[in-house]
Coordinates of C-alpha atoms in Angstrom, one line a residue:
Chain A
M923 CA -148.4 -10.9 -207.4
P924 CA -145.3 -9.4 -205.9
G925 CA -146.6 -9.8 -202.3
Y926 CA -147.1 -13.5 -202.7
R927 CA -143.7 -13.9 -204.4
S928 CA -141.9 -12.0 -201.6
E929 CA -143.7 -14.0 -198.9
H930 CA -142.8 -17.2 -200.8
I931 CA -139.1 -16.2 -200.8
V932 CA -139.1 -15.3 -197.1
S933 CA -140.7 -18.6 -196.2
S934 CA -138.2 -20.5 -198.3
Y935 CA -135.3 -18.6 -196.7
E936 CA -136.6 -19.5 -193.3
E937 CA -136.9 -23.1 -194.4
E938 CA -133.2 -23.0 -195.4
L939 CA -132.2 -21.7 -192.0
T940 CA -134.3 -24.4 -190.3
Q941 CA -132.6 -27.0 -192.5
I942 CA -129.2 -25.8 -191.2
A943 CA -130.4 -26.3 -187.6
Q944 CA -131.8 -29.7 -188.6
H945 CA -128.5 -30.7 -190.3
I946 CA -126.6 -29.8 -187.1
S947 CA -129.1 -31.8 -185.0
R948 CA -128.6 -34.8 -187.3
M949 CA -124.8 -34.5 -187.1
G950 CA -125.2 -34.2 -183.3
G951 CA -127.3 -37.4 -183.1
L952 CA -124.7 -39.3 -185.2
A953 CA -121.8 -37.9 -183.1
E954 CA -123.5 -39.0 -179.8
Q955 CA -124.3 -42.4 -181.2
A956 CA -120.6 -42.8 -182.4
V957 CA -119.2 -42.0 -179.0
A958 CA -121.7 -44.3 -177.2
S959 CA -120.9 -47.2 -179.6
A960 CA -117.2 -46.6 -179.4
V961 CA -117.2 -46.8 -175.6
Q962 CA -119.4 -49.9 -175.7
A963 CA -117.0 -51.5 -178.2
L964 CA -114.1 -50.6 -175.9
L965 CA -115.7 -51.9 -172.7
K966 CA -117.0 -55.1 -174.2
L967 CA -114.1 -55.5 -176.7
D968 CA -116.7 -55.8 -179.4
H969 CA -114.6 -55.6 -182.6
D970 CA -117.5 -55.8 -184.9
L971 CA -119.1 -52.7 -183.3
A972 CA -115.7 -51.0 -183.3
K973 CA -115.4 -51.6 -187.1
Q974 CA -118.9 -50.1 -187.6
V975 CA -117.9 -47.0 -185.7
V976 CA -114.8 -46.6 -187.9
A977 CA -116.7 -47.1 -191.1
G978 CA -119.6 -44.9 -190.0
D979 CA -117.4 -41.8 -189.5
K980 CA -117.6 -41.2 -193.2
A981 CA -121.2 -40.3 -192.9
L982 CA -120.4 -37.5 -190.4
D983 CA -117.6 -36.2 -192.6
A984 CA -120.0 -36.1 -195.6
L985 CA -122.6 -34.2 -193.5
H986 CA -119.9 -31.8 -192.4
R987 CA -119.0 -31.0 -196.0
G988 CA -122.7 -30.7 -196.8
L989 CA -123.2 -28.2 -194.0
D990 CA -120.4 -26.1 -195.3
E991 CA -121.8 -26.0 -198.8
M992 CA -125.3 -25.3 -197.6
A993 CA -124.0 -22.4 -195.4
V994 CA -122.0 -20.9 -198.2
S995 CA -124.8 -21.2 -200.7
I996 CA -127.3 -19.6 -198.3
I997 CA -125.0 -16.7 -197.6
A998 CA -124.3 -16.2 -201.3
R999 CA -127.9 -16.3 -202.4
R1000 CA -129.8 -14.8 -199.5
Q1001 CA -127.3 -12.2 -198.2
P1002 CA -128.5 -12.7 -194.6
M1003 CA -128.9 -10.0 -192.0
A1004 CA -126.4 -9.9 -189.1
S1005 CA -128.3 -12.1 -186.7
D1006 CA -129.0 -14.8 -189.3
L1007 CA -125.4 -14.6 -190.5
R1008 CA -124.2 -15.2 -186.9
M1009 CA -126.4 -18.3 -186.8
I1010 CA -125.0 -19.6 -190.1
V1011 CA -121.3 -18.9 -189.1
T1012 CA -121.9 -20.5 -185.7
S1013 CA -123.3 -23.6 -187.4
I1014 CA -120.1 -23.8 -189.5
H1015 CA -118.1 -23.9 -186.2
I1016 CA -120.5 -26.4 -184.5
A1017 CA -120.4 -28.7 -187.5
S1018 CA -116.6 -28.7 -187.3
D1019 CA -116.7 -29.6 -183.6
L1020 CA -119.1 -32.4 -184.3
E1021 CA -117.0 -33.8 -187.1
R1022 CA -114.1 -33.9 -184.6
V1023 CA -116.2 -35.6 -182.0
G1024 CA -116.8 -38.3 -184.7
D1025 CA -113.0 -38.4 -185.1
M1026 CA -112.5 -39.0 -181.4
A1027 CA -115.1 -41.8 -181.5
K1028 CA -113.2 -43.3 -184.4
Q1029 CA -110.0 -43.1 -182.5
V1030 CA -111.5 -44.9 -179.5
A1031 CA -112.9 -47.6 -181.8
R1032 CA -109.5 -48.1 -183.5
R1033 CA -107.8 -48.6 -180.2
A1034 CA -110.6 -51.0 -179.1
L1035 CA -109.6 -53.0 -182.2
Q1036 CA -106.0 -53.2 -180.9
I1037 CA -107.0 -54.4 -177.4
E1038 CA -107.5 -58.1 -176.8
G1039 CA -108.5 -59.6 -173.4
L1040 CA -107.2 -57.1 -170.9
S1041 CA -108.5 -57.5 -167.4
L1042 CA -108.0 -54.5 -165.1
N1043 CA -109.6 -53.7 -161.9
P1044 CA -113.4 -53.5 -162.5
R1045 CA -113.4 -50.1 -160.8
F1046 CA -111.5 -48.8 -163.8
Y1047 CA -114.1 -49.9 -166.3
N1048 CA -116.8 -48.2 -164.1
G1049 CA -114.7 -45.1 -164.3
V1050 CA -114.6 -45.2 -168.1
K1051 CA -118.3 -45.7 -168.2
H1052 CA -118.8 -42.8 -165.8
L1053 CA -116.6 -40.5 -167.9
S1054 CA -118.5 -41.6 -171.1
D1055 CA -121.9 -41.0 -169.5
L1056 CA -120.7 -37.6 -168.3
I1057 CA -119.3 -36.4 -171.7
L1058 CA -122.4 -37.7 -173.5
R1059 CA -124.6 -35.7 -171.1
Q1060 CA -122.3 -32.6 -171.8
L1061 CA -122.6 -33.1 -175.5
K1062 CA -126.4 -33.5 -175.4
G1063 CA -126.7 -30.5 -173.1
A1064 CA -124.5 -28.3 -175.5
L1065 CA -126.6 -29.3 -178.5
D1066 CA -129.8 -28.6 -176.5
A1067 CA -128.4 -25.2 -175.5
Y1068 CA -127.8 -24.5 -179.2
A1069 CA -131.2 -25.8 -180.4
T1070 CA -133.2 -23.9 -177.8
R1071 CA -130.9 -20.8 -177.6
N1072 CA -130.5 -21.3 -173.9
A1073 CA -127.6 -19.2 -172.5
A1074 CA -128.0 -20.5 -168.9
E1075 CA -127.7 -24.1 -170.1
A1076 CA -124.7 -23.2 -172.2
I1077 CA -122.9 -21.7 -169.1
A1078 CA -123.8 -24.8 -167.0
I1079 CA -122.2 -27.1 -169.7
C1080 CA -119.0 -25.0 -169.7
N1081 CA -118.8 -25.2 -165.9
G1082 CA -119.4 -29.0 -166.1
D1083 CA -116.1 -29.5 -168.0
D1084 CA -114.2 -29.3 -164.7
E1085 CA -115.8 -32.5 -163.7
V1086 CA -114.8 -34.1 -167.0
D1087 CA -111.2 -33.0 -166.5
A1088 CA -111.2 -34.3 -162.9
L1089 CA -112.5 -37.7 -163.9
H1090 CA -110.0 -37.9 -166.7
T1091 CA -107.1 -37.1 -164.4
S1092 CA -108.2 -39.8 -162.0
L1093 CA -108.5 -42.4 -164.7
F1094 CA -105.1 -41.3 -166.0
R1095 CA -103.4 -41.8 -162.6
E1096 CA -105.1 -45.2 -162.2
L1097 CA -103.7 -46.4 -165.5
L1098 CA -100.2 -45.2 -164.6
T1099 CA -100.5 -47.2 -161.3
Y1100 CA -101.5 -50.4 -163.2
M1101 CA -98.6 -50.0 -165.6
M1102 CA -96.1 -49.6 -162.7
E1103 CA -97.5 -52.6 -160.9
D1104 CA -97.5 -54.8 -163.9
P1105 CA -95.3 -53.6 -166.8
R1106 CA -96.8 -56.3 -169.0
T1107 CA -99.9 -54.2 -169.2
I1108 CA -98.0 -51.1 -170.5
S1109 CA -98.9 -51.5 -174.2
Q1110 CA -102.6 -52.1 -173.5
C1111 CA -102.8 -49.4 -170.8
T1112 CA -101.3 -46.8 -173.2
N1113 CA -104.2 -47.6 -175.6
L1114 CA -106.6 -46.9 -172.7
L1115 CA -104.7 -43.7 -171.8
F1116 CA -105.4 -42.4 -175.3
C1117 CA -109.0 -43.5 -175.2
A1118 CA -109.6 -41.6 -172.0
K1119 CA -107.9 -38.6 -173.6
S1120 CA -110.1 -38.8 -176.6
L1121 CA -113.2 -38.9 -174.4
E1122 CA -111.9 -35.9 -172.5
R1123 CA -111.5 -34.1 -175.8
V1124 CA -115.2 -34.8 -176.7
G1125 CA -115.9 -32.9 -173.5
D1126 CA -113.8 -30.0 -174.8
H1127 CA -115.8 -30.0 -178.1
A1128 CA -119.1 -30.0 -176.0
T1129 CA -117.7 -26.9 -174.3
N1130 CA -116.9 -25.3 -177.7
I1131 CA -120.5 -26.0 -178.8
A1132 CA -121.9 -24.5 -175.6
E1133 CA -119.7 -21.4 -176.0
A1134 CA -121.0 -21.1 -179.6
A1135 CA -124.6 -21.4 -178.4
Y1136 CA -124.0 -18.7 -175.8
Y1137 CA -122.5 -16.4 -178.4
L1138 CA -125.4 -17.1 -180.7
E1139 CA -128.0 -16.1 -178.0
T1140 CA -126.1 -13.2 -176.4
G1141 CA -123.7 -11.9 -179.0
K1142 CA -121.0 -12.1 -176.3
Q1143 CA -118.0 -14.4 -176.0
L1144 CA -118.5 -16.6 -172.9
S1145 CA -114.8 -17.1 -172.3
G1146 CA -114.4 -13.3 -171.8
D1147 CA -117.6 -13.1 -169.7
V1148 CA -115.8 -13.9 -166.5
E1149 CA -118.2 -12.3 -164.1
E1150 CA -121.1 -14.3 -165.5
L1151 CA -119.2 -17.5 -165.2
Q1152 CA -118.2 -16.7 -161.6
R1153 CA -121.7 -15.7 -160.7
V1154 CA -123.0 -19.1 -161.9
Q1155 CA -120.1 -21.0 -160.4
H1156 CA -120.7 -19.6 -157.0
K1157 CA -124.5 -19.8 -157.4
I1158 CA -124.9 -16.2 -156.4
Chain B
M378 CA -118.5 11.5 -208.6
P379 CA -120.1 8.1 -208.6
G380 CA -117.3 6.5 -210.6
Y381 CA -114.7 7.6 -208.2
R382 CA -116.8 6.5 -205.2
S383 CA -117.5 3.1 -206.7
E384 CA -113.8 2.5 -207.4
H385 CA -113.0 3.6 -203.9
I386 CA -115.4 1.0 -202.5
V387 CA -114.0 -1.8 -204.7
S388 CA -110.5 -0.9 -203.6
S389 CA -111.4 -0.9 -199.9
Y390 CA -113.2 -4.2 -200.3
E391 CA -110.1 -5.7 -201.8
E392 CA -108.1 -4.3 -199.0
E393 CA -110.4 -6.1 -196.5
L394 CA -109.9 -9.4 -198.3
T395 CA -106.1 -8.8 -198.2
Q396 CA -106.4 -8.1 -194.5
I397 CA -108.0 -11.5 -194.0
A398 CA -105.1 -13.2 -195.8
Q399 CA -102.7 -11.1 -193.7
H400 CA -104.5 -12.0 -190.6
I401 CA -104.2 -15.8 -191.4
S402 CA -100.5 -15.3 -192.2
R403 CA -100.0 -13.6 -188.9
M404 CA -101.8 -16.4 -187.1
G405 CA -99.7 -18.9 -189.1
G406 CA -96.5 -17.2 -188.0
L407 CA -97.5 -17.3 -184.3
A408 CA -98.6 -20.9 -184.5
E409 CA -95.3 -22.0 -186.1
Q410 CA -93.4 -20.1 -183.5
A411 CA -95.4 -21.6 -180.7
V412 CA -94.8 -25.2 -181.9
A413 CA -91.0 -24.5 -182.4
S414 CA -90.7 -23.0 -178.9
A415 CA -92.8 -25.7 -177.2
V416 CA -90.5 -28.4 -178.7
Q417 CA -87.4 -26.5 -177.7
A418 CA -88.8 -26.1 -174.2
L419 CA -89.4 -29.9 -174.1
L420 CA -86.1 -30.9 -175.4
K421 CA -84.1 -28.5 -173.2
L422 CA -86.5 -28.7 -170.3
D423 CA -86.6 -25.0 -170.4
H424 CA -89.5 -24.2 -168.0
D425 CA -89.3 -20.4 -168.6
L426 CA -89.8 -20.9 -172.3
A427 CA -92.6 -23.4 -171.7
K428 CA -94.4 -20.8 -169.5
Q429 CA -94.1 -18.2 -172.3
V430 CA -95.7 -20.6 -174.8
V431 CA -98.6 -21.3 -172.4
A432 CA -99.1 -17.6 -171.8
G433 CA -98.7 -16.7 -175.5
D434 CA -101.6 -18.9 -176.6
K435 CA -104.0 -16.2 -175.6
A436 CA -102.8 -14.0 -178.5
L437 CA -103.6 -16.7 -181.0
D438 CA -107.1 -17.2 -179.4
A439 CA -107.7 -13.4 -179.7
L440 CA -106.6 -13.4 -183.3
H441 CA -109.0 -16.3 -184.0
R442 CA -111.9 -14.5 -182.5
G443 CA -110.8 -11.4 -184.5
L444 CA -110.8 -13.3 -187.8
D445 CA -114.3 -14.6 -187.2
E446 CA -115.6 -11.1 -186.5
M447 CA -113.8 -9.7 -189.5
A448 CA -115.2 -12.4 -191.8
V449 CA -118.8 -12.0 -190.5
S450 CA -118.5 -8.2 -190.9
I451 CA -117.2 -8.4 -194.5
I452 CA -119.9 -10.9 -195.5
A453 CA -122.6 -8.8 -193.9
R454 CA -121.5 -5.5 -195.4
R455 CA -120.0 -6.5 -198.8
Q456 CA -122.2 -9.4 -199.8
P457 CA -119.3 -11.1 -201.6
M458 CA -119.6 -13.1 -204.8
A459 CA -119.2 -16.8 -204.7
S460 CA -115.4 -17.0 -205.1
D461 CA -114.7 -14.3 -202.5
L462 CA -117.2 -16.0 -200.2
R463 CA -115.3 -19.3 -200.6
M464 CA -112.1 -17.5 -199.7
I465 CA -113.7 -16.0 -196.6
V466 CA -115.3 -19.2 -195.4
T467 CA -112.0 -21.1 -196.0
S468 CA -110.2 -18.5 -193.9
I469 CA -112.6 -19.3 -191.0
H470 CA -111.7 -22.9 -191.2
I471 CA -107.9 -22.3 -191.5
A472 CA -108.0 -19.9 -188.5
S473 CA -109.8 -22.6 -186.5
D474 CA -107.0 -25.1 -187.4
L475 CA -104.3 -22.6 -186.5
E476 CA -105.9 -21.9 -183.1
R477 CA -105.8 -25.6 -182.5
V478 CA -102.2 -25.8 -183.5
G479 CA -101.6 -23.2 -180.8
D480 CA -103.5 -25.5 -178.4
M481 CA -101.2 -28.4 -179.3
A482 CA -98.1 -26.2 -178.7
K483 CA -99.6 -25.2 -175.3
Q484 CA -100.2 -28.9 -174.4
V485 CA -96.6 -29.8 -175.3
A486 CA -95.4 -26.8 -173.2
R487 CA -97.6 -27.8 -170.2
R488 CA -96.2 -31.3 -170.3
A489 CA -92.6 -29.9 -170.6
L490 CA -93.3 -28.2 -167.3
Q491 CA -94.2 -31.5 -165.7
I492 CA -91.0 -33.2 -166.8
E493 CA -87.8 -32.9 -164.7
G494 CA -84.5 -34.4 -165.6
L495 CA -85.4 -37.4 -167.7
S496 CA -82.6 -39.0 -169.6
L497 CA -83.6 -41.3 -172.4
N498 CA -81.6 -42.7 -175.3
P499 CA -80.3 -39.6 -177.3
R500 CA -81.7 -41.3 -180.4
F501 CA -85.2 -40.6 -179.0
Y502 CA -84.6 -36.9 -178.7
N503 CA -83.3 -36.8 -182.3
G504 CA -86.5 -38.5 -183.3
V505 CA -88.6 -35.8 -181.6
K506 CA -86.5 -33.1 -183.2
H507 CA -87.0 -34.9 -186.6
L508 CA -90.8 -35.1 -186.1
S509 CA -91.0 -31.5 -185.1
D510 CA -88.9 -30.3 -188.1
L511 CA -91.1 -32.4 -190.3
I512 CA -94.4 -31.0 -189.0
L513 CA -93.1 -27.4 -189.0
R514 CA -92.2 -28.0 -192.7
Q515 CA -95.7 -29.4 -193.3
L516 CA -97.4 -26.4 -191.6
K517 CA -95.3 -23.9 -193.4
G518 CA -95.9 -25.6 -196.8
A519 CA -99.7 -25.7 -196.1
L520 CA -99.7 -22.0 -195.3
D521 CA -97.7 -21.3 -198.4
A522 CA -100.1 -23.4 -200.5
Y523 CA -102.9 -21.2 -199.1
A524 CA -101.1 -17.9 -199.6
T525 CA -100.0 -18.7 -203.2
R526 CA -103.1 -20.7 -204.1
N527 CA -100.9 -23.6 -205.1
A528 CA -102.9 -26.8 -205.6
A529 CA -99.9 -29.0 -206.4
E530 CA -98.1 -28.0 -203.1
A531 CA -101.4 -28.6 -201.3
I532 CA -101.4 -32.2 -202.6
A533 CA -97.8 -32.7 -201.7
I534 CA -98.5 -31.6 -198.1
C535 CA -101.4 -34.0 -197.8
N536 CA -99.2 -36.8 -199.1
G537 CA -96.5 -35.8 -196.6
D538 CA -98.7 -36.7 -193.7
D539 CA -97.9 -40.4 -194.1
E540 CA -94.3 -39.6 -193.2
V541 CA -95.5 -37.8 -190.1
D542 CA -97.6 -40.7 -189.0
A543 CA -94.8 -43.2 -189.6
L544 CA -92.4 -41.2 -187.5
H545 CA -95.0 -40.8 -184.7
T546 CA -95.6 -44.5 -184.7
S547 CA -91.9 -45.2 -184.4
L548 CA -91.5 -42.8 -181.5
F549 CA -94.5 -44.3 -179.8
R550 CA -93.1 -47.8 -180.0
E551 CA -89.7 -46.5 -178.7
L552 CA -91.4 -45.0 -175.6
L553 CA -93.3 -48.2 -174.9
T554 CA -90.0 -50.1 -175.0
Y555 CA -88.4 -47.6 -172.5
M556 CA -91.3 -48.0 -170.1
M557 CA -91.1 -51.8 -170.3
E558 CA -87.4 -51.8 -169.7
D559 CA -87.6 -49.4 -166.8
P560 CA -91.0 -49.0 -165.2
R561 CA -89.7 -46.0 -163.2
T562 CA -89.8 -44.0 -166.4
I563 CA -93.5 -44.7 -167.0
S564 CA -94.9 -41.5 -165.7
Q565 CA -92.4 -39.3 -167.6
C566 CA -92.7 -41.4 -170.8
T567 CA -96.5 -41.0 -170.8
N568 CA -96.0 -37.3 -170.9
L569 CA -93.7 -37.7 -173.9
L570 CA -96.3 -40.1 -175.5
F571 CA -98.8 -37.2 -175.4
C572 CA -96.3 -34.7 -176.6
A573 CA -95.6 -36.9 -179.7
K574 CA -99.3 -37.2 -180.2
S575 CA -99.8 -33.5 -180.0
L576 CA -97.1 -33.0 -182.6
E577 CA -98.7 -35.6 -184.9
R578 CA -102.0 -33.7 -184.6
V579 CA -100.2 -30.5 -185.7
G580 CA -99.5 -32.5 -188.8
D581 CA -103.2 -33.3 -189.2
H582 CA -104.0 -29.6 -188.9
A583 CA -101.4 -28.9 -191.6
T584 CA -103.2 -31.4 -193.8
N585 CA -106.6 -29.7 -193.1
I586 CA -105.1 -26.4 -194.1
A587 CA -103.6 -27.9 -197.3
E588 CA -107.0 -29.5 -198.1
A589 CA -108.6 -26.0 -197.6
A590 CA -106.0 -24.4 -199.9
Y591 CA -106.8 -27.1 -202.6
Y592 CA -110.5 -26.5 -202.3
L593 CA -110.0 -22.7 -202.5
E594 CA -107.9 -23.0 -205.7
T595 CA -109.9 -25.8 -207.5
G596 CA -113.4 -25.7 -205.9
K597 CA -113.0 -29.5 -205.4
Q598 CA -112.6 -31.5 -202.2
L599 CA -109.2 -33.1 -202.1
S600 CA -110.2 -36.0 -200.0
G601 CA -112.7 -37.0 -202.6
D602 CA -110.3 -36.4 -205.4
V603 CA -108.8 -39.9 -205.2
E604 CA -107.5 -40.1 -208.8
E605 CA -105.6 -36.9 -208.4
L606 CA -104.0 -38.1 -205.2
Q607 CA -103.1 -41.5 -206.7
R608 CA -101.7 -39.8 -209.8
V609 CA -99.4 -37.7 -207.7
Q610 CA -98.5 -40.5 -205.3
H611 CA -97.4 -42.8 -208.1
K612 CA -95.8 -39.9 -210.0
I613 CA -97.7 -40.8 -213.1

C-alpha cells in the first residue's frame, strides 16, 4: 500500500518538525525559569537557589546539543523543502540564543554567590526587579512570536529593546553613584554592574529570537526592514 | 554526455563547500582585525580608529547573513550527505560566533570613545595588551583548527582558555584596586572592566569555534570528552 506508506512518512516528518518546535518551547521554558530564579537568588541573596541555577544550566546545554543533532538528522534524512529548511535553520539559531540566555542566568547566579549582605537604596532593587520583569516579558513575547509565527509581535519585541537599554543605563548610573559615595561598596557594586549587564543581554537574545521569528514568517530580515520598523515605531 | 554533466555537478558542489570555508575564513580575518583595532583604539585612545571599528561591524553582520543564506541554499539544492551536512551546520555556528566576536570588538571600541585621558599604572595597560595578544592567538588557533581539521589543536585552544580567564581575573582585581584607591577613576575604570570582560568573551567564542572544529573532525562533543581533555591536560 504505497499510499498508506507515503502518508505515514509525511505524518512522521511533520511530527519531527513539531518535535523541533516543542524542543525550542521546552528550552524557552527552562531559560525563562533560569533567569527568574537567578534574579530571585540575587535579590534575596538565596545562595541555595543560586547553586541550583548554576547546576541546572547543564540541562539547557544538553537540550541545545540535542536540538542540533535533531536538526541535522532531519535535514539529512528528510531533505526538507525551502520553507521547512528555513524553520529548521531558524530553530538552530534560536536554540543557540536560548543556551546563551541560560549562560546569562548562570552568570547572575554565580555573582549572587559572591555577594553577602549588601544594602543599597531599596529603589535600586526595585529597578533590578523592573528590568528582570521587562526582559522576561520580552523573552516570553519573542518565544510566542516564534511559536505563533506572529510578525507584528516580533516587531513589537524588537522595538521594546530600547526600554530595556534605557532601564539598564539608569541602573548602571545609579551603581556608579553608590560606588562614588561609598568606595567600600565598589567590589559588590561591580558584581551588580555585571548582573545588570547580563540581564540586558538576555534582552538582546530576546531581540535575536524575535528577529528570527520575523524572518521565519516573512522571509525578510527585520534589521534591514527599516520602513516597517519606523511605521510601527511611529504608530502610523 | 551524462558522465561529463555529473562530474561537472560534483565539482561545482565541492566549489560551493569550499566557498563556505572561504567565507568563514574571510569572516575570521575581519573579526581578528576588528578585535586588534578595538584594543589599539582603547590603548591609544584613538577615537578615529574606534569609530572605524564601530562602522566596520556592519560588514561582518552582512557576511554572517550571507553565510546563513549560502548554507540554506546548498542544503536545499544539493541535499548533502551526513559529513558535508555536519560541515555546513558547523559553519553556521562558527559564523554566529565570529559575528559575536565582531560585536565584542564594537563594544570595546564604543567604550574607547567614552574614555578621555585616563592614566592608570602602565602595568595595567601591559596587562590589557597581554590579554588581547592571548585572545587573538586563541582566535587564530581556533580558526586554524577549523580550516585544517586539527583535533589536537582544537583541544589545545580549549585548554588555553584557562589562561585567558586567569588574566582577566587579574585585570579585574587590579581595576577594583584603582577604583578603591581613587574613587574619581570609578566611571572610567568601569568602562575598562567591561572592555576586559568583552575580551574575555572573545576567548569564549574562540573556545566555541575550537569545540566546533573538534566536533567536525571527530564527530564527538569535546565538552563531553572528559578523558581526552584530562589526558591532554596532564600530558599523559
